[in-house]
Amino acid sequence: MDRQAKVATGRFLVTGGAGFIGSNFVRYVREQFPAAQVTVLDKLTYAGNPANLEAFAGTPGYDFVRGDICDPQLMNELLARGYDWVLNFAAETHVDRSIGDPGQFVHTDVYGVYTLLEAVKTHGAGRFIQISTDEVYGEVLADASREDAPLMPRNPYAASKAGGDRLAYSYFATFGLPVVITRCSNNYGPYQYPEKLIPLFATNALEDRKLPVYGSGKNCRDWIHVNDHVRALVALLETDGVEGEVFNIGAYNEKDVLQIADRILRALDKPDSLIAHVVDRPGHDRRYAVDSTKLEQRTGWRPAVAFDDGIAETVRWYQENEAWWQPLKSGVFWEFYQKNYKFLDPGEPGPES
Ligand code: NAD
Ligand code: TYD
C-alpha cells in the first residue's frame, strides 16, 4: 500500500479534537478519508466544544473519549489500542489567559505532551505530530523565521508550547519516536472560540459591542485559513522521511489588528466607532512571520485560500451561526472578559445589557 492509501485508511488519534483546529482536522479527515478511523480524545475545557463534532457522533469509524492528556493511565489505555497517526492539538491556547494563570499552560502544554509521548513510547504509533506554533520564535521584527531560528518565546503560552515542542523532539532524538513538529501561524475560520481576535471581533460587531484593540493595533500576524493548516498536516502525513523534523506553516498574509478590524466592520456594514483602543497586552509580540519554503519543497503543499475570500466566508459563517457562538458567550466567557477588558470604555455595554 502506498503512503497516501495508508493515510486514507489509517487509524487516527486526534487529541484536542473538540477545539477549533482539531475539529476542522477531524471534519476534513471524515470527508476526505471515509475509510479512516478517528478517535478524538478531549478534556472538554472551556475551549472544547462537543457541538464542533456533533455531526460525527454515532457514525461508523468515529469515537470520542473524554479525558486529559496529563492522565498517564488513560493515555496508556488509549495508545494500547494502536494508532497509525497521532496528532496532538490538545493545549491551553489563549495568550491572555496564560498571562493571568500560567500554571495550567505549563501543565497541559508541557507535562501533557510528556505523558502522551510516554504512552507512544510504550505502545508505538506510525507517526506523532506535535502541533506547535510560530509563537515559539518570539517576536520577529524583520524577515521571516526559518525552522532553525532560535526559540525566544516571550509569553507563558509560547514558552509552554516551546517546552512541548522540544520535548517531542527529544523523544525522537533519544528514543527514536517518529515525531514531526509543526509551527503554524495564526489560524482563522469557522468553529474558533470567540476569545480569539477574529471570532471575538466578528461576534462583538454582530452584537454592536466594542472591538477592543490592544495598544496601537499595529501588531502583525500571518493569518492562515484553518483548512490550509489542515491540508498541510495531511501533506506531512503523506510524506516519507520527515521524522525528527520541524515544519513551519504560514500563508504569507500579514495583517495588523486594525486591518482585521476594518475587514470585519466593512463585511458587516458596522461603523468604525465600534473600535476601542484599550491598554496593551503585557509582553505583546509585535509581529510573527514564518518562512514555509521547507514544507512547500518537501510536500508540494501551498496555501490555497485567498485572504479576501477566507475572511469574507469566515465572517459570514459567524453571521449565519449565531446558534453556535451565542451559548459560548456566557458564564466562563464573561468572567474572563470582564477581568481582561476591565479597562474598556465605561460606555461599553456589559453582558447583561
Ligand atoms: P483550542 O483552544 O480551540 O482547542 C484546544 C482543545 O484542547 C480544546 O478542545 C480543549 O478542550 C482541549 N484540551 C485542553 N487541555 C486538554 C488536556 N489537558 N487534555 C485533553 N484535551 C485538552 O485551540 P486551537 O486553536 O484549536 O489550537 C489547537 C492546537 O494548535 C494547539 O496546540 C495550539 O497551540 C496550536 N496552534 C494554534 C494556532 C491558532 O492560531 N489557533 C496556531 C498555531 C498552533
Ligand atoms: P490572538 O487571537 O489572541 O492570537 P495571538 O496573540 O496568539 O497571536 O490575538 C491576535 C492579535 O490580536 C494579537 O496581536 C493581539 C490582538 N488582540 C487585540 O488587539 N484585541 C483582542 O481583544 C484580542 C483577543 C487580540
Tab-separated table of C-alpha atoms and ligand atoms in Angstrom:
chain	number	residue	atom	x	y	z
A	1	MET	CA	0.000	0.000	0.000
A	2	ASP	CA	1.403	3.411	-0.842
A	3	ARG	CA	1.687	6.086	1.781
A	4	GLN	CA	-1.351	8.095	0.641
A	5	ALA	CA	-3.528	4.998	0.845
A	6	LYS	CA	-2.151	4.267	4.327
A	7	VAL	CA	-3.179	7.718	5.468
A	8	ALA	CA	-6.599	7.433	3.842
A	9	THR	CA	-7.345	4.131	5.579
A	10	GLY	CA	-5.408	4.657	8.810
A	11	ARG	CA	-6.355	4.860	12.474
A	12	PHE	CA	-6.152	8.440	13.746
A	13	LEU	CA	-5.935	9.611	17.341
A	14	VAL	CA	-6.741	13.337	17.497
A	15	THR	CA	-6.108	14.815	20.933
A	16	GLY	CA	-7.755	18.192	21.481
A	17	GLY	CA	-10.111	17.317	18.623
A	18	ALA	CA	-13.069	19.197	20.126
A	19	GLY	CA	-11.282	22.543	19.772
A	20	PHE	CA	-11.030	24.852	16.785
A	21	ILE	CA	-8.259	23.373	14.626
A	22	GLY	CA	-8.673	19.786	15.851
A	23	SER	CA	-12.363	19.710	14.923
A	24	ASN	CA	-11.630	21.176	11.486
A	25	PHE	CA	-8.982	18.479	11.063
A	26	VAL	CA	-11.483	15.760	12.024
A	27	ARG	CA	-14.071	17.190	9.605
A	28	TYR	CA	-11.523	17.106	6.767
A	29	VAL	CA	-10.460	13.523	7.525
A	30	ARG	CA	-14.071	12.313	7.794
A	31	GLU	CA	-14.948	13.953	4.462
A	32	GLN	CA	-11.820	13.049	2.505
A	33	PHE	CA	-10.993	9.649	4.010
A	34	PRO	CA	-14.245	7.832	4.751
A	35	ALA	CA	-12.360	4.565	5.325
A	36	ALA	CA	-10.151	6.044	8.058
A	37	GLN	CA	-10.942	5.507	11.744
A	38	VAL	CA	-10.863	8.508	14.048
A	39	THR	CA	-10.708	8.665	17.817
A	40	VAL	CA	-10.975	12.086	19.429
A	41	LEU	CA	-9.605	12.485	22.957
A	42	ASP	CA	-10.508	15.770	24.607
A	43	LYS	CA	-10.791	17.075	28.160
A	44	LEU	CA	-13.562	19.469	27.109
A	45	THR	CA	-12.128	22.511	28.851
A	46	TYR	CA	-13.996	25.799	28.315
A	47	ALA	CA	-12.487	25.769	24.773
A	48	GLY	CA	-13.516	22.216	23.892
A	49	ASN	CA	-16.990	22.045	22.412
A	50	PRO	CA	-18.914	18.827	21.629
A	51	ALA	CA	-21.034	20.865	19.184
A	52	ASN	CA	-17.945	21.082	16.928
A	53	LEU	CA	-18.096	17.322	16.461
A	54	GLU	CA	-21.794	16.562	16.732
A	55	ALA	CA	-22.062	15.685	13.020
A	56	PHE	CA	-19.824	12.645	13.628
A	57	ALA	CA	-21.288	11.299	16.879
A	58	GLY	CA	-22.547	7.743	16.369
A	59	THR	CA	-21.119	7.451	12.840
A	60	PRO	CA	-19.120	4.317	11.961
A	61	GLY	CA	-15.340	4.637	12.340
A	62	TYR	CA	-15.573	7.520	14.839
A	63	ASP	CA	-15.413	7.599	18.613
A	64	PHE	CA	-14.971	10.220	21.289
A	65	VAL	CA	-13.173	9.776	24.612
A	66	ARG	CA	-13.414	12.473	27.242
A	67	GLY	CA	-10.134	12.726	29.120
A	68	ASP	CA	-6.940	14.567	29.916
A	69	ILE	CA	-3.620	14.160	28.082
A	70	CYS	CA	-1.994	14.596	31.511
A	71	ASP	CA	-3.571	11.314	32.739
A	72	PRO	CA	-0.903	8.585	32.277
A	73	GLN	CA	-3.244	5.650	32.851
A	74	LEU	CA	-5.769	6.866	30.315
A	75	MET	CA	-3.059	7.692	27.753
A	76	ASN	CA	-1.649	4.182	28.215
A	77	GLU	CA	-5.034	2.526	27.739
A	78	LEU	CA	-5.749	4.641	24.698
A	79	LEU	CA	-2.423	4.182	22.906
A	80	ALA	CA	-2.610	0.441	23.605
A	81	ARG	CA	-5.448	0.335	21.050
A	82	GLY	CA	-2.833	1.001	18.344
A	83	TYR	CA	-2.862	4.113	16.156
A	84	ASP	CA	-1.165	4.925	12.873
A	85	TRP	CA	-1.430	8.697	13.178
A	86	VAL	CA	-1.412	10.581	16.463
A	87	LEU	CA	-1.889	14.355	16.235
A	88	ASN	CA	-1.652	16.372	19.420
A	89	PHE	CA	-3.777	19.520	19.204
A	90	ALA	CA	-4.616	19.447	22.940
A	91	ALA	CA	-3.358	22.586	24.658
A	92	GLU	CA	-4.268	25.645	26.619
A	93	THR	CA	-4.104	28.188	23.814
A	94	HIS	CA	-5.031	31.748	24.771
A	95	VAL	CA	-2.112	34.114	25.391
A	96	ASP	CA	-4.172	36.496	27.550
A	97	ARG	CA	-5.241	33.658	29.843
A	98	SER	CA	-1.618	32.486	30.102
A	99	ILE	CA	-0.683	35.903	31.465
A	100	GLY	CA	-3.231	35.660	34.292
A	101	ASP	CA	-2.820	31.936	35.043
A	102	PRO	CA	0.314	30.311	33.570
A	103	GLY	CA	0.185	27.096	35.675
A	104	GLN	CA	-2.403	25.274	33.574
A	105	PHE	CA	-0.393	26.106	30.431
A	106	VAL	CA	2.770	24.547	31.829
A	107	HIS	CA	0.764	21.532	32.977
A	108	THR	CA	-1.073	20.744	29.726
A	109	ASP	CA	1.338	22.130	27.131
A	110	VAL	CA	4.482	20.578	28.680
A	111	TYR	CA	3.538	17.808	31.138
A	112	GLY	CA	0.612	16.691	28.960
A	113	VAL	CA	2.904	16.333	25.953
A	114	TYR	CA	5.319	14.296	28.096
A	115	THR	CA	2.516	11.972	29.258
A	116	LEU	CA	1.341	11.421	25.708
A	117	LEU	CA	4.886	10.811	24.446
A	118	GLU	CA	5.469	8.240	27.199
A	119	ALA	CA	2.383	6.313	26.079
A	120	VAL	CA	3.563	6.476	22.444
A	121	LYS	CA	6.967	5.220	23.597
A	122	THR	CA	5.325	2.230	25.287
A	123	HIS	CA	2.836	1.281	22.581
A	124	GLY	CA	4.242	2.776	19.382
A	125	ALA	CA	2.440	4.730	16.656
A	126	GLY	CA	3.041	5.235	12.934
A	127	ARG	CA	3.737	8.922	13.450
A	128	PHE	CA	3.236	11.553	16.155
A	129	ILE	CA	2.653	15.128	15.070
A	130	GLN	CA	3.132	17.726	17.788
A	131	ILE	CA	1.161	20.825	16.793
A	132	SER	CA	3.468	23.599	17.942
A	133	THR	CA	3.204	27.271	16.980
A	134	ASP	CA	5.122	30.090	15.322
A	135	GLU	CA	4.934	31.891	18.686
A	136	VAL	CA	7.868	29.775	19.930
A	137	TYR	CA	10.212	32.010	17.876
A	138	GLY	CA	9.117	35.071	19.833
A	139	GLU	CA	8.522	38.362	18.068
A	140	VAL	CA	10.078	38.663	14.639
A	141	LEU	CA	10.641	42.287	13.716
A	142	ALA	CA	12.102	41.672	10.245
A	143	ASP	CA	12.013	38.921	7.622
A	144	ALA	CA	10.530	35.517	8.463
A	145	SER	CA	11.701	32.736	10.809
A	146	ARG	CA	13.103	29.582	9.300
A	147	GLU	CA	12.919	26.335	11.239
A	148	ASP	CA	16.467	26.729	12.591
A	149	ALA	CA	15.856	30.193	14.065
A	150	PRO	CA	16.386	30.492	17.834
A	151	LEU	CA	13.366	29.900	20.050
A	152	MET	CA	12.741	33.066	22.082
A	153	PRO	CA	9.164	32.755	23.384
A	154	ARG	CA	8.046	35.786	25.359
A	155	ASN	CA	4.733	34.853	26.999
A	156	PRO	CA	3.806	31.829	29.157
A	157	TYR	CA	1.682	30.247	26.387
A	158	ALA	CA	4.504	30.461	23.845
A	159	ALA	CA	7.109	29.304	26.386
A	160	SER	CA	4.995	26.290	27.389
A	161	LYS	CA	4.484	25.394	23.719
A	162	ALA	CA	8.256	25.660	23.187
A	163	GLY	CA	8.684	23.175	26.055
A	164	GLY	CA	6.273	20.708	24.413
A	165	ASP	CA	7.909	21.274	21.018
A	166	ARG	CA	11.422	20.452	22.247
A	167	LEU	CA	10.244	17.604	24.472
A	168	ALA	CA	8.629	15.978	21.435
A	169	TYR	CA	11.915	16.402	19.536
A	170	SER	CA	13.833	14.826	22.432
A	171	TYR	CA	11.697	11.680	22.146
A	172	PHE	CA	12.778	11.424	18.504
A	173	ALA	CA	16.463	12.066	19.226
A	174	THR	CA	16.665	9.916	22.357
A	175	PHE	CA	14.138	7.132	21.833
A	176	GLY	CA	13.628	7.156	18.068
A	177	LEU	CA	9.926	8.016	18.200
A	178	PRO	CA	8.540	9.022	14.769
A	179	VAL	CA	7.883	12.625	15.799
A	180	VAL	CA	7.187	15.568	13.476
A	181	ILE	CA	6.774	19.107	14.804
A	182	THR	CA	4.772	21.816	13.046
A	183	ARG	CA	4.825	25.544	13.763
A	184	CYS	CA	1.846	27.221	12.182
A	185	SER	CA	0.931	30.893	12.143
A	186	ASN	CA	-2.410	32.371	13.329
A	187	ASN	CA	-5.420	30.401	12.095
A	188	TYR	CA	-8.856	31.751	11.304
A	189	GLY	CA	-12.040	30.052	10.144
A	190	PRO	CA	-15.259	28.502	11.493
A	191	TYR	CA	-15.617	26.994	14.995
A	192	GLN	CA	-12.979	29.208	16.680
A	193	TYR	CA	-13.761	30.005	20.315
A	194	PRO	CA	-14.796	33.673	20.452
A	195	GLU	CA	-11.972	34.817	22.755
A	196	LYS	CA	-9.516	34.916	19.804
A	197	LEU	CA	-9.186	38.053	17.691
A	198	ILE	CA	-11.234	37.264	14.577
A	199	PRO	CA	-14.240	35.496	16.166
A	200	LEU	CA	-14.238	37.978	19.069
A	201	PHE	CA	-14.343	40.975	16.741
A	202	ALA	CA	-16.867	39.364	14.372
A	203	THR	CA	-19.259	38.359	17.151
A	204	ASN	CA	-18.823	41.636	19.077
A	205	ALA	CA	-19.553	43.606	15.904
A	206	LEU	CA	-22.655	41.486	15.273
A	207	GLU	CA	-23.794	42.396	18.807
A	208	ASP	CA	-22.856	46.092	18.362
A	209	ARG	CA	-20.253	45.774	21.095
A	210	LYS	CA	-16.847	47.455	21.035
A	211	LEU	CA	-13.865	45.792	19.354
A	212	PRO	CA	-11.069	46.048	21.975
A	213	VAL	CA	-7.829	46.794	20.097
A	214	TYR	CA	-4.744	46.352	22.280
A	215	GLY	CA	-2.378	49.343	22.164
A	216	SER	CA	-1.730	50.794	18.717
A	217	GLY	CA	-3.412	47.993	16.759
A	218	LYS	CA	-0.254	47.728	14.653
A	219	ASN	CA	0.664	44.227	15.876
A	220	CYS	CA	1.008	41.923	12.907
A	221	ARG	CA	0.192	38.245	12.443
A	222	ASP	CA	0.388	35.978	9.379
A	223	TRP	CA	-3.238	34.822	9.037
A	224	ILE	CA	-3.820	31.367	7.557
A	225	HIS	CA	-7.162	29.714	6.884
A	226	VAL	CA	-7.622	26.660	9.106
A	227	ASN	CA	-8.270	24.443	6.052
A	228	ASP	CA	-4.827	25.314	4.695
A	229	HIS	CA	-3.311	24.304	8.047
A	230	VAL	CA	-5.249	21.028	7.998
A	231	ARG	CA	-4.125	20.280	4.424
A	232	ALA	CA	-0.511	20.910	5.436
A	233	LEU	CA	-0.786	18.341	8.246
A	234	VAL	CA	-2.246	15.763	5.863
A	235	ALA	CA	0.504	16.532	3.315
A	236	LEU	CA	3.099	15.837	6.016
A	237	LEU	CA	1.455	12.530	6.956
A	238	GLU	CA	1.587	11.587	3.281
A	239	THR	CA	5.314	12.364	3.030
A	240	ASP	CA	8.038	9.837	3.858
A	241	GLY	CA	11.220	10.599	5.746
A	242	VAL	CA	10.233	13.682	7.749
A	243	GLU	CA	10.669	12.196	11.240
A	244	GLY	CA	12.585	14.390	13.687
A	245	GLU	CA	11.946	17.477	11.595
A	246	VAL	CA	10.246	20.792	12.178
A	247	PHE	CA	7.990	22.419	9.559
A	248	ASN	CA	6.733	25.962	9.549
A	249	ILE	CA	3.247	26.526	8.125
A	250	GLY	CA	2.287	30.038	7.054
A	251	ALA	CA	0.329	31.861	4.380
A	252	TYR	CA	2.455	34.992	3.718
A	253	ASN	CA	-0.575	37.023	4.659
A	254	GLU	CA	0.437	39.662	7.174
A	255	LYS	CA	-2.288	41.851	8.584
A	256	ASP	CA	-2.295	44.051	11.656
A	257	VAL	CA	-5.148	44.213	14.139
A	258	LEU	CA	-6.597	47.434	12.708
A	259	GLN	CA	-6.670	45.913	9.217
A	260	ILE	CA	-8.535	42.888	10.594
A	261	ALA	CA	-10.989	45.130	12.457
A	262	ASP	CA	-11.562	47.131	9.277
A	263	ARG	CA	-12.293	43.979	7.216
A	264	ILE	CA	-14.799	42.742	9.770
A	265	LEU	CA	-16.571	46.093	10.150
A	266	ARG	CA	-16.796	46.535	6.342
A	267	ALA	CA	-18.094	42.973	5.857
A	268	LEU	CA	-20.833	43.553	8.441
A	269	ASP	CA	-21.538	47.158	7.479
A	270	LYS	CA	-20.786	48.390	11.028
A	271	PRO	CA	-19.273	51.773	11.981
A	272	ASP	CA	-15.614	52.488	12.841
A	273	SER	CA	-16.853	53.932	16.126
A	274	LEU	CA	-17.026	50.343	17.444
A	275	ILE	CA	-13.217	50.307	17.586
A	276	ALA	CA	-11.944	50.914	21.145
A	277	HIS	CA	-8.210	51.202	21.793
A	278	VAL	CA	-7.539	49.602	25.181
A	279	VAL	CA	-4.454	49.080	27.367
A	280	ASP	CA	-1.905	46.888	25.596
A	281	ARG	CA	-1.336	43.202	26.388
A	282	PRO	CA	1.798	42.840	28.583
A	283	GLY	CA	4.719	41.452	26.558
A	284	HIS	CA	2.645	41.805	23.367
A	285	ASP	CA	4.681	40.396	20.462
A	286	ARG	CA	4.679	42.944	17.669
A	287	ARG	CA	4.990	40.559	14.768
A	288	TYR	CA	5.254	36.879	13.865
A	289	ALA	CA	6.282	35.668	10.424
A	290	VAL	CA	7.380	32.231	9.257
A	291	ASP	CA	9.078	31.019	6.102
A	292	SER	CA	7.309	27.838	4.893
A	293	THR	CA	9.663	27.106	1.989
A	294	LYS	CA	10.763	23.822	3.572
A	295	LEU	CA	7.205	22.480	3.776
A	296	GLU	CA	6.466	23.607	0.223
A	297	GLN	CA	9.595	21.954	-1.171
A	298	ARG	CA	9.211	18.690	0.728
A	299	THR	CA	5.466	18.138	0.295
A	300	GLY	CA	4.310	20.317	-2.596
A	301	TRP	CA	1.762	21.964	-0.246
A	302	ARG	CA	0.821	25.602	-0.873
A	303	PRO	CA	-1.752	27.720	0.937
A	304	ALA	CA	-4.866	27.765	-1.253
A	305	VAL	CA	-7.330	30.125	0.442
A	306	ALA	CA	-7.002	33.778	-0.611
A	307	PHE	CA	-7.442	36.009	2.448
A	308	ASP	CA	-10.142	38.154	0.812
A	309	ASP	CA	-12.268	35.053	0.243
A	310	GLY	CA	-11.364	33.354	3.520
A	311	ILE	CA	-12.169	36.314	5.756
A	312	ALA	CA	-15.426	37.100	3.918
A	313	GLU	CA	-16.560	33.482	4.192
A	314	THR	CA	-15.485	33.293	7.866
A	315	VAL	CA	-17.352	36.461	8.871
A	316	ARG	CA	-20.400	35.132	7.023
A	317	TRP	CA	-20.075	31.848	8.949
A	318	TYR	CA	-20.245	33.671	12.307
A	319	GLN	CA	-23.132	35.752	10.980
A	320	GLU	CA	-25.060	32.630	9.987
A	321	ASN	CA	-24.128	30.518	13.014
A	322	GLU	CA	-25.150	32.632	15.959
A	323	ALA	CA	-26.670	29.482	17.475
A	324	TRP	CA	-23.122	28.076	17.688
A	325	TRP	CA	-21.383	31.064	19.326
A	326	GLN	CA	-24.147	32.725	21.341
A	327	PRO	CA	-24.175	29.976	24.035
A	328	LEU	CA	-20.369	30.274	24.323
A	329	LYS	CA	-20.607	33.977	25.154
A	330	SER	CA	-21.955	33.223	28.612
A	331	GLY	CA	-20.668	32.490	32.166
A	332	VAL	CA	-16.977	31.500	31.825
A	333	PHE	CA	-16.523	33.721	28.787
A	334	TRP	CA	-17.826	36.863	30.529
A	335	GLU	CA	-15.923	36.126	33.700
A	336	PHE	CA	-12.685	36.246	31.732
A	337	TYR	CA	-13.822	39.101	29.501
A	338	GLN	CA	-14.663	41.399	32.374
A	339	LYS	CA	-11.338	40.674	34.082
A	340	ASN	CA	-9.265	41.013	30.922
A	341	TYR	CA	-11.060	44.018	29.446
A	342	LYS	CA	-11.806	45.894	32.671
A	343	PHE	CA	-10.133	48.914	31.100
A	344	LEU	CA	-12.779	49.199	28.353
A	345	ASP	CA	-14.764	52.426	27.983
A	346	PRO	CA	-17.350	52.888	30.709
A	347	GLY	CA	-19.773	53.188	27.767
A	348	GLU	CA	-19.194	49.581	26.764
A	349	PRO	CA	-22.350	47.517	27.186
A	350	GLY	CA	-21.708	44.657	29.616
A	351	PRO	CA	-23.001	41.112	29.276
A	352	GLU	CA	-26.306	41.996	30.947
A	353	SER	CA	-27.236	44.744	28.503
B	1	NAD	P1	-8.486	25.452	21.127
B	1	NAD	O1	-8.249	26.151	22.424
B	1	NAD	O2	-9.642	25.833	20.275
B	1	NAD	O3	-8.633	23.870	21.416
B	1	NAD	C1	-7.835	23.180	22.327
B	1	NAD	C2	-8.538	21.853	22.646
B	1	NAD	O4	-7.701	21.106	23.549
B	1	NAD	C3	-9.888	22.019	23.336
B	1	NAD	O5	-10.842	21.176	22.743
B	1	NAD	C4	-9.620	21.616	24.772
B	1	NAD	O6	-10.741	21.061	25.430
B	1	NAD	C5	-8.515	20.579	24.588
B	1	NAD	N1	-7.674	20.409	25.784
B	1	NAD	C6	-7.113	21.393	26.531
B	1	NAD	N2	-6.411	20.839	27.535
B	1	NAD	C7	-6.523	19.497	27.390
B	1	NAD	C8	-5.998	18.395	28.108
B	1	NAD	N3	-5.240	18.568	29.196
B	1	NAD	N4	-6.295	17.142	27.687
B	1	NAD	C9	-7.081	16.952	26.595
B	1	NAD	N5	-7.622	17.955	25.897
B	1	NAD	C10	-7.328	19.212	26.286
B	1	NAD	O7	-7.125	25.547	20.342
B	1	NAD	P2	-6.817	25.582	18.778
B	1	NAD	O8	-6.774	26.976	18.327
B	1	NAD	O9	-7.666	24.589	18.088
B	1	NAD	O10	-5.303	25.061	18.789
B	1	NAD	C11	-5.006	23.673	18.629
B	1	NAD	C12	-3.501	23.477	18.680
B	1	NAD	O11	-2.893	24.244	17.648
B	1	NAD	C13	-2.868	23.964	19.981
B	1	NAD	O12	-1.862	23.045	20.326
B	1	NAD	C14	-2.277	25.301	19.631
B	1	NAD	O13	-1.159	25.604	20.438
B	1	NAD	C15	-1.881	25.082	18.183
B	1	NAD	N6	-1.842	26.278	17.336
B	1	NAD	C16	-2.925	27.103	17.274
B	1	NAD	C17	-2.891	28.194	16.410
B	1	NAD	C18	-4.078	29.116	16.262
B	1	NAD	O14	-3.978	30.128	15.564
B	1	NAD	N7	-5.224	28.828	16.870
B	1	NAD	C19	-1.742	28.455	15.635
B	1	NAD	C20	-0.653	27.573	15.730
B	1	NAD	C21	-0.726	26.486	16.577
B	2	TYD	P1	-4.947	36.347	19.419
B	2	TYD	O1	-6.116	35.951	18.576
B	2	TYD	O2	-5.092	36.305	20.909
B	2	TYD	O3	-3.716	35.456	18.926
B	2	TYD	P2	-2.146	35.545	19.371
B	2	TYD	O4	-1.957	36.579	20.401
B	2	TYD	O5	-1.916	34.164	19.909
B	2	TYD	O6	-1.420	35.846	18.109
B	2	TYD	O7	-4.508	37.829	19.034
B	2	TYD	C1	-4.127	38.173	17.711
B	2	TYD	C2	-3.690	39.626	17.710
B	2	TYD	O8	-4.803	40.443	18.058
B	2	TYD	C3	-2.616	39.952	18.743
B	2	TYD	O9	-1.762	40.958	18.217
B	2	TYD	C4	-3.398	40.516	19.918
B	2	TYD	C5	-4.534	41.228	19.223
B	2	TYD	N1	-5.794	41.305	20.009
B	2	TYD	C6	-6.392	42.543	20.252
B	2	TYD	O10	-5.888	43.605	19.842
B	2	TYD	N2	-7.549	42.570	20.969
B	2	TYD	C7	-8.136	41.443	21.451
B	2	TYD	O11	-9.188	41.528	22.124
B	2	TYD	C8	-7.520	40.170	21.173
B	2	TYD	C9	-8.125	38.893	21.684
B	2	TYD	C10	-6.346	40.156	20.438
